Amino acid sequence: MTETTTVTRDEILLDALRFNLRLLHELTMRYGVEAQPARNKDDRPTIDCPDDVWQLLAPEMAGLAQEQMRVLLLDSRRHVVGQRVIYQGNVCAIMVRPAEVLRPAVVAAIPHLVICHNHPSGDPTPSADDTALTRKLVAAAELLGIQIVDHVVIGGDRAVSLKEDGLMP
């Protein structure tokens, strides 16, 4: 007797959504498309604290089913001049190289950036891997004259700042 597997409509829709997200991510990376359109100079948000990052990114990132890493590109007055999706991971991990994270800042001659990623579990507590990656990124950024202002982890309805928690050099 063979066991039959039934695929529900919800599973088919989720598979289509995952495919579309991968495709959109690939197009975004390939053509350098920003997640949010450019704003007028007077309308650009300023990042002064982790709550500013939360207000800007949580509406999009808090409910994601997969980990995603983004960088906020900041000018010398910490106005957001751009946002890039760096990587779309799986449900529990992101594997990135420092060059991929820092490339948008180098290409656009940006002096400051904020790293942000989400935890689909809803718990924003930084993992040991998050802390280790942050240390590598800060060291690499220093060599390039770029300041990493913070690394913020969004999970559910909360966010954790690695800088505020003393987990960033």
C-alpha positions in Angstrom: 0.0 0.0 0.0 1.5 3.4 -1.0 1.0 6.5 1.0 -0.3 9.4 -0.9 0.8 12.9 -0.1 -1.7 15.6 -0.4 -0.5 19.1 -1.1 -2.8 21.8 0.3 -3.6 25.0 -1.4 -1.8 26.9 1.4 1.4 24.9 0.7 1.2 25.7 -3.0 0.7 29.4 -2.3 3.6 29.4 0.2 5.9 27.8 -2.3 4.9 30.4 -5.0 5.5 33.2 -2.5 9.0 31.8 -1.6 9.9 31.5 -5.2 8.7 35.1 -5.9 10.7 36.4 -2.9 13.9 34.7 -4.1 13.3 36.1 -7.6 12.7 39.6 -6.2 15.8 39.4 -4.1 17.9 38.3 -7.1 16.6 41.2 -9.1 17.2 43.6 -6.3 20.8 42.5 -5.8 21.5 42.3 -9.6 20.2 45.7 -10.4 20.9 47.6 -7.1 17.3 48.4 -6.5 16.5 49.9 -3.1 13.9 48.4 -0.9 12.4 51.9 -0.5 12.4 54.6 -3.0 14.6 57.7 -2.6 13.1 60.5 -0.5 13.5 64.2 -0.7 16.4 65.5 1.3 14.0 67.1 3.8 12.0 63.9 4.2 14.8 61.5 4.9 14.7 59.8 8.3 17.6 60.2 10.8 19.0 57.3 12.7 19.9 58.4 16.3 19.0 55.3 18.2 17.8 51.7 17.8 14.2 52.8 18.1 14.7 54.8 14.9 15.8 51.6 13.1 12.8 49.8 14.6 10.4 52.4 13.4 11.8 52.3 9.9 12.3 48.6 9.3 10.0 46.6 11.7 6.9 47.1 9.6 8.6 45.1 6.8 10.9 42.8 8.6 9.2 41.7 11.8 6.9 39.3 10.1 9.3 37.7 7.6 9.4 33.9 7.5 13.1 33.9 6.7 16.1 35.7 8.0 16.9 38.8 6.0 19.9 41.2 6.4 19.7 44.8 5.4 21.9 47.8 5.6 20.9 51.4 6.1 23.2 53.8 4.3 23.7 57.0 6.3 25.3 60.3 5.4 27.5 62.2 7.8 24.5 63.6 9.6 23.0 60.1 9.9 20.2 60.7 7.4 19.1 57.5 5.6 20.2 57.9 2.0 19.6 54.3 1.0 18.6 50.8 2.1 19.8 47.6 0.7 18.7 44.0 1.2 22.0 42.2 1.5 20.9 38.6 2.0 17.8 36.5 2.3 18.5 33.5 4.5 16.5 30.5 5.7 14.4 30.2 8.7 17.3 30.2 11.2 20.5 31.4 9.6 22.2 33.9 7.4 25.6 33.3 5.8 27.3 36.5 4.5 30.7 37.8 3.7 31.8 41.2 5.0 32.4 42.3 1.4 28.7 41.8 0.6 27.6 43.8 3.6 30.0 46.7 3.0 29.9 46.9 -0.8 26.9 49.3 -1.0 28.7 51.7 1.4 31.9 51.5 -0.6 30.2 52.0 -4.0 28.2 55.0 -2.8 31.0 56.5 -0.7 28.8 56.3 2.4 30.5 57.0 5.8 28.1 55.3 8.1 25.8 52.3 8.1 23.5 50.3 10.3 23.2 46.6 9.9 19.8 45.1 10.6 18.5 41.6 10.4 15.4 39.7 11.7 14.9 36.6 13.7 11.7 34.8 12.4 11.4 33.0 15.7 10.3 36.3 17.2 13.1 36.4 19.8 15.5 39.2 18.9 18.2 38.0 21.3 21.5 38.1 19.3 23.1 34.7 18.8 26.9 34.0 19.2 27.0 34.0 15.4 25.4 37.4 15.3 28.0 38.8 17.7 30.9 37.2 15.8 29.7 38.5 12.5 29.3 42.0 13.9 32.9 42.0 15.2 34.2 40.9 11.8 32.1 43.6 10.0 33.2 46.3 12.4 36.9 45.4 11.8 36.5 45.2 8.0 34.6 48.5 8.0 37.3 50.3 10.0 39.9 49.3 7.3 37.6 51.0 4.7 36.9 54.1 6.8 33.3 53.2 7.3 31.6 53.4 10.7 29.1 50.7 11.6 26.7 52.7 13.9 24.8 49.7 15.2 23.6 46.2 14.4 19.9 45.8 15.3 18.1 42.5 15.5 14.3 42.6 15.0 12.2 39.8 16.3 8.4 39.9 16.7 7.5 43.1 18.4 10.9 43.9 19.8 14.4 44.8 18.7 17.8 44.4 20.3 20.8 46.7 19.7 24.1 45.0 19.8 25.7 48.4 20.5 23.5 49.1 23.5 24.0 45.6 24.8 27.8 46.0 24.7 28.2 43.3 22.0 29.8 45.6 19.5 33.4 46.9 19.6 
